Amino acid sequence: MIGNTLQIGLAGLGTVGTGVFETLNRNHDILEARAQISYAVRRIAVRDATRPRDTDVPRELLTEDWHDLTNDPDIDIIIELIGGTNEAYHLIKAALEAGKPVVTGNKALLARHGGELFRLSRSKGTPLYFEASVGGGIPIVQSLQHSLVCNRVQSVAGILNGTSNYVLTSMQQKGISFAEALKRAQEKGYAEADPSFDVNGWDAAHKALVLAMLAYGTLPPSECMTVSGIENVEAEDFRFADMLGYTIKLMAIIRHHAAYGQEPECLELRVQASLVPKEHMLAHVNGVFNAIAVRGDVVGETIFYGRGAGRQPTASAVIADVVLAMRECKLQGYHTGFLPYTKDIPVMPIQETETPCYVRFLVQDRPGVIACVSAAFAERGVGISAINSTTGSEDRFGVRWNHLVIMLHSCKWGDLRAAIAECTKRSFIHPYPVVLRIENFTN
């Protein structure tokens, strides 16, 4: 601190970092008035200080060594926006060890190293803030920590990745293929040249791990989470979903179970493409928007909605944490940064999780197919609620393949996969059916 002015160190001047720097300057007066604290940006760490930038930054603020932030005794708060899980980890660790509060939006880092960093935060009495790590500008972190603090969280269900949601929305509204929808997302700048991290579900999974930590007080290990993406969803699935009263979303599901086996409690933790009832609000979250439904034992269901990424929404979340950190720097021994508060909760094996399901097989047009499929499900105690089919097309050998859709009552995932494995042993059933959960959000 210099005089009565808190000094801020910013690491990273990319898309979000630039938005943070510009907002701290543009809204300086109103931020100081609301926080009742004077502040200044003292130093900015970048990879290349000579590179031309989209914003006007005084050259004397720039450094190419982030240690200049952690080692400067006058810097009070550090904002980490360099991304990745290597350098960012070392920067945050060094800052916490130096007693400097850290603000980050790095969900991959928290998913990988959060347990260690939050233990360090506790031991040093130095907070780590991370509102921007989930949902962009949606204030979900502070809401779970403060507004919903009296609730036992029963479940969290979220659309947490804007790229995949844009792709699915395009497929639904325009009747186009996954490949075409992804190409359009890339052309509009909503998807990276390599979009795998978004469409394979892992970006949403990292955010879901952070939400699970907030809701239940401990960070589950990422290897316990079941993750699949949207790559296998086809336009045909949207046509069937629409007829059945659903749409398709990539859903992150976190659900607390009071008892499982000999354990007193466990978490259901997964990211999967799912059918969502049209009457539920999450079914109407389209394009690049995110939404998170939190169900508490006191408040019931609440919905948080907004843009899940981008320079301005993410900058808004980062600066909200900066203001919180500035206020709490004045309060010795007190902060509202997250601290683990409970023992590890086991994660329910995916085979034991239960929901209704949708399965679309590609089958040859021949007698006995439906009987074969029905027998395989019946043998494993999986009940069928409805069967539908449409005529497909002929392959190069003149064999016609049809779409056979099976709607299933609530069943264990392990029983379902075993039944499907039995079905796909047959040469007249394509070995890779589309399997989607049906989420009813009843608990």
Tab-separated table of C-alpha atoms in Angstrom, residues 212-396:
chain	number	residue	atom	x	y	z
A	212	ALA	CA	-19.633	-28.790	-6.111
A	213	MET	CA	-16.886	-27.419	-3.878
A	214	LEU	CA	-18.951	-24.330	-3.068
A	215	ALA	CA	-22.140	-26.283	-2.459
A	216	TYR	CA	-20.632	-29.022	-0.295
A	217	GLY	CA	-17.488	-27.551	1.211
A	218	THR	CA	-14.858	-29.760	-0.383
A	219	LEU	CA	-13.337	-30.141	-3.856
A	220	PRO	CA	-14.131	-33.549	-5.401
A	221	PRO	CA	-11.303	-35.155	-7.385
A	222	SER	CA	-11.754	-34.601	-11.117
A	223	GLU	CA	-11.035	-38.262	-11.878
A	224	CYS	CA	-14.263	-39.216	-10.073
A	225	MET	CA	-16.373	-37.190	-12.493
A	226	THR	CA	-18.085	-38.732	-15.516
A	227	VAL	CA	-17.843	-36.473	-18.558
A	228	SER	CA	-19.144	-36.805	-22.107
A	229	GLY	CA	-19.847	-34.165	-24.730
A	230	ILE	CA	-22.174	-33.370	-27.606
A	231	GLU	CA	-20.208	-34.742	-30.569
A	232	ASN	CA	-22.590	-37.674	-31.142
A	233	VAL	CA	-25.852	-35.707	-31.009
A	234	GLU	CA	-27.507	-35.546	-34.441
A	235	ALA	CA	-30.308	-33.534	-35.990
A	236	GLU	CA	-32.456	-36.657	-35.843
A	237	ASP	CA	-32.268	-36.579	-32.039
A	238	PHE	CA	-33.680	-33.051	-31.972
A	239	ARG	CA	-36.610	-34.147	-34.124
A	240	PHE	CA	-37.449	-36.980	-31.754
A	241	ALA	CA	-36.875	-34.791	-28.684
A	242	ASP	CA	-39.244	-32.154	-30.024
A	243	MET	CA	-41.975	-34.736	-30.642
A	244	LEU	CA	-41.552	-36.019	-27.094
A	245	GLY	CA	-41.671	-32.573	-25.454
A	246	TYR	CA	-37.949	-32.050	-24.843
A	247	THR	CA	-34.904	-30.248	-26.126
A	248	ILE	CA	-31.242	-31.248	-25.776
A	249	LYS	CA	-28.664	-29.476	-23.601
A	250	LEU	CA	-25.206	-30.290	-22.289
A	251	MET	CA	-25.995	-30.528	-18.587
A	252	ALA	CA	-23.705	-30.479	-15.580
A	253	ILE	CA	-25.464	-32.335	-12.769
A	254	ILE	CA	-24.463	-32.200	-9.111
A	255	ARG	CA	-26.838	-33.996	-6.778
A	256	HIS	CA	-26.504	-34.786	-3.094
A	257	HIS	CA	-27.621	-38.227	-1.921
A	258	ALA	CA	-28.124	-38.668	1.791
A	259	ALA	CA	-27.116	-42.307	1.763
A	260	TYR	CA	-25.338	-44.724	-0.517
A	261	GLY	CA	-24.275	-48.203	0.572
A	262	GLN	CA	-22.425	-47.921	3.855
A	263	GLU	CA	-21.604	-44.232	3.399
A	264	PRO	CA	-23.755	-41.591	5.097
A	265	GLU	CA	-23.780	-39.426	1.972
A	266	CYS	CA	-22.398	-39.114	-1.550
A	267	LEU	CA	-22.460	-36.865	-4.603
A	268	GLU	CA	-23.736	-37.586	-8.069
A	269	LEU	CA	-21.354	-35.667	-10.315
A	270	ARG	CA	-21.499	-35.789	-14.126
A	271	VAL	CA	-21.604	-33.819	-17.377
A	272	GLN	CA	-23.654	-35.357	-20.175
A	273	ALA	CA	-25.901	-34.367	-23.069
A	274	SER	CA	-29.464	-34.670	-21.795
A	275	LEU	CA	-33.100	-34.250	-22.708
A	276	VAL	CA	-34.572	-31.271	-20.853
A	277	PRO	CA	-38.374	-30.838	-20.587
A	278	LYS	CA	-39.617	-27.868	-22.605
A	279	GLU	CA	-41.566	-26.554	-19.620
A	280	HIS	CA	-38.393	-26.114	-17.548
A	281	MET	CA	-36.628	-22.756	-17.748
A	282	LEU	CA	-33.289	-24.371	-18.659
A	283	ALA	CA	-34.812	-25.581	-21.927
A	284	HIS	CA	-35.082	-21.937	-23.051
A	285	VAL	CA	-31.451	-20.991	-22.393
A	286	ASN	CA	-30.143	-20.562	-25.938
A	287	GLY	CA	-27.085	-19.403	-27.819
A	288	VAL	CA	-23.973	-18.544	-25.822
A	289	PHE	CA	-25.876	-17.978	-22.579
A	290	ASN	CA	-25.359	-20.021	-19.416
A	291	ALA	CA	-27.799	-20.842	-16.633
A	292	ILE	CA	-27.514	-22.572	-13.288
A	293	ALA	CA	-30.411	-24.003	-11.264
A	294	VAL	CA	-29.727	-24.405	-7.555
A	295	ARG	CA	-32.178	-26.253	-5.320
A	296	GLY	CA	-31.911	-25.640	-1.579
A	297	ASP	CA	-33.909	-27.117	1.270
A	298	VAL	CA	-35.042	-23.657	2.387
A	299	VAL	CA	-35.229	-21.524	-0.773
A	300	GLY	CA	-36.383	-24.200	-3.222
A	301	GLU	CA	-35.212	-23.782	-6.822
A	302	THR	CA	-33.451	-20.613	-7.968
A	303	ILE	CA	-32.165	-19.875	-11.480
A	304	PHE	CA	-29.072	-17.815	-12.331
A	305	TYR	CA	-28.810	-16.698	-15.980
A	306	GLY	CA	-26.427	-14.650	-18.082
A	307	ARG	CA	-23.527	-14.612	-20.515
A	308	GLY	CA	-21.049	-17.271	-19.568
A	309	ALA	CA	-17.942	-15.782	-21.166
A	310	GLY	CA	-16.547	-12.764	-22.966
A	311	ARG	CA	-14.439	-9.774	-22.054
A	312	GLN	CA	-17.027	-7.615	-20.317
A	313	PRO	CA	-19.091	-10.191	-18.360
A	314	THR	CA	-15.945	-11.890	-17.056
A	315	ALA	CA	-14.297	-8.558	-16.251
A	316	SER	CA	-17.404	-7.644	-14.254
A	317	ALA	CA	-17.019	-10.771	-12.114
A	318	VAL	CA	-13.288	-10.231	-11.636
A	319	ILE	CA	-13.730	-6.633	-10.501
A	320	ALA	CA	-16.513	-7.588	-8.102
A	321	ASP	CA	-13.970	-9.840	-6.397
A	322	VAL	CA	-11.343	-7.083	-6.496
A	323	VAL	CA	-13.686	-4.705	-4.669
A	324	LEU	CA	-14.457	-7.435	-2.120
A	325	ALA	CA	-10.731	-8.018	-1.629
A	326	MET	CA	-10.102	-4.271	-1.207
A	327	ARG	CA	-12.776	-3.999	1.471
A	328	GLU	CA	-11.508	-7.034	3.348
A	329	CYS	CA	-7.899	-5.857	3.223
A	330	LYS	CA	-9.038	-3.294	5.790
A	331	LEU	CA	-10.349	-5.995	8.116
A	332	GLN	CA	-7.506	-7.844	9.790
A	333	GLY	CA	-8.204	-11.547	10.305
A	334	TYR	CA	-11.457	-11.572	8.320
A	335	HIS	CA	-12.238	-12.452	4.730
A	336	THR	CA	-14.963	-14.188	2.735
A	337	GLY	CA	-12.704	-16.146	0.394
A	338	PHE	CA	-13.640	-19.824	0.223
A	339	LEU	CA	-12.329	-22.147	2.936
A	340	PRO	CA	-13.019	-25.906	2.852
A	341	TYR	CA	-15.305	-26.730	5.747
A	342	THR	CA	-16.163	-30.422	5.542
A	343	LYS	CA	-14.608	-33.829	4.997
A	344	ASP	CA	-14.367	-35.383	1.558
A	345	ILE	CA	-17.691	-36.668	0.244
A	346	PRO	CA	-17.510	-39.818	-1.896
A	347	VAL	CA	-18.716	-39.590	-5.487
A	348	MET	CA	-21.381	-42.085	-6.499
A	349	PRO	CA	-20.146	-44.559	-9.143
A	350	ILE	CA	-21.718	-43.629	-12.471
A	351	GLN	CA	-23.116	-47.166	-12.819
A	352	GLU	CA	-25.325	-46.548	-9.761
A	353	THR	CA	-26.825	-43.235	-10.910
A	354	GLU	CA	-30.447	-43.386	-12.010
A	355	THR	CA	-32.522	-41.357	-14.492
A	356	PRO	CA	-34.960	-42.074	-17.283
A	357	CYS	CA	-33.106	-42.341	-20.604
A	358	TYR	CA	-33.460	-41.945	-24.352
A	359	VAL	CA	-31.690	-44.401	-26.667
A	360	ARG	CA	-31.663	-44.134	-30.459
A	361	PHE	CA	-30.468	-47.208	-32.292
A	362	LEU	CA	-29.762	-47.463	-36.003
A	363	VAL	CA	-31.200	-50.870	-36.974
A	364	GLN	CA	-31.740	-52.861	-40.118
A	365	ASP	CA	-35.272	-52.970	-41.488
A	366	ARG	CA	-36.092	-56.586	-40.670
A	367	PRO	CA	-38.496	-58.592	-38.449
A	368	GLY	CA	-37.606	-59.279	-34.815
A	369	VAL	CA	-35.479	-56.222	-34.132
A	370	ILE	CA	-37.817	-54.648	-31.586
A	371	ALA	CA	-38.320	-58.008	-29.858
A	372	CYS	CA	-34.549	-58.470	-29.575
A	373	VAL	CA	-34.017	-55.003	-28.095
A	374	SER	CA	-36.951	-55.354	-25.695
A	375	ALA	CA	-35.675	-58.703	-24.454
A	376	ALA	CA	-32.193	-57.298	-23.735
A	377	PHE	CA	-33.636	-54.473	-21.636
A	378	ALA	CA	-36.122	-56.728	-19.853
A	379	GLU	CA	-33.359	-59.189	-18.908
A	380	ARG	CA	-31.641	-56.407	-16.940
A	381	GLY	CA	-34.788	-55.019	-15.362
A	382	VAL	CA	-34.862	-51.862	-17.487
A	383	GLY	CA	-38.435	-50.807	-18.245
A	384	ILE	CA	-39.449	-49.370	-21.619
A	385	SER	CA	-41.971	-46.513	-21.539
A	386	ALA	CA	-42.270	-45.886	-25.286
A	387	ILE	CA	-40.912	-47.011	-28.650
A	388	ASN	CA	-40.843	-44.962	-31.851
A	389	SER	CA	-39.189	-45.409	-35.203
A	390	THR	CA	-38.719	-43.649	-38.532
A	391	THR	CA	-37.602	-44.911	-41.889
A	392	GLY	CA	-33.930	-44.312	-42.549
A	393	SER	CA	-31.896	-44.789	-45.695
A	394	GLU	CA	-30.226	-47.547	-47.669
A	395	ASP	CA	-26.525	-48.244	-47.396
A	396	ARG	CA	-24.288	-49.030	-50.370
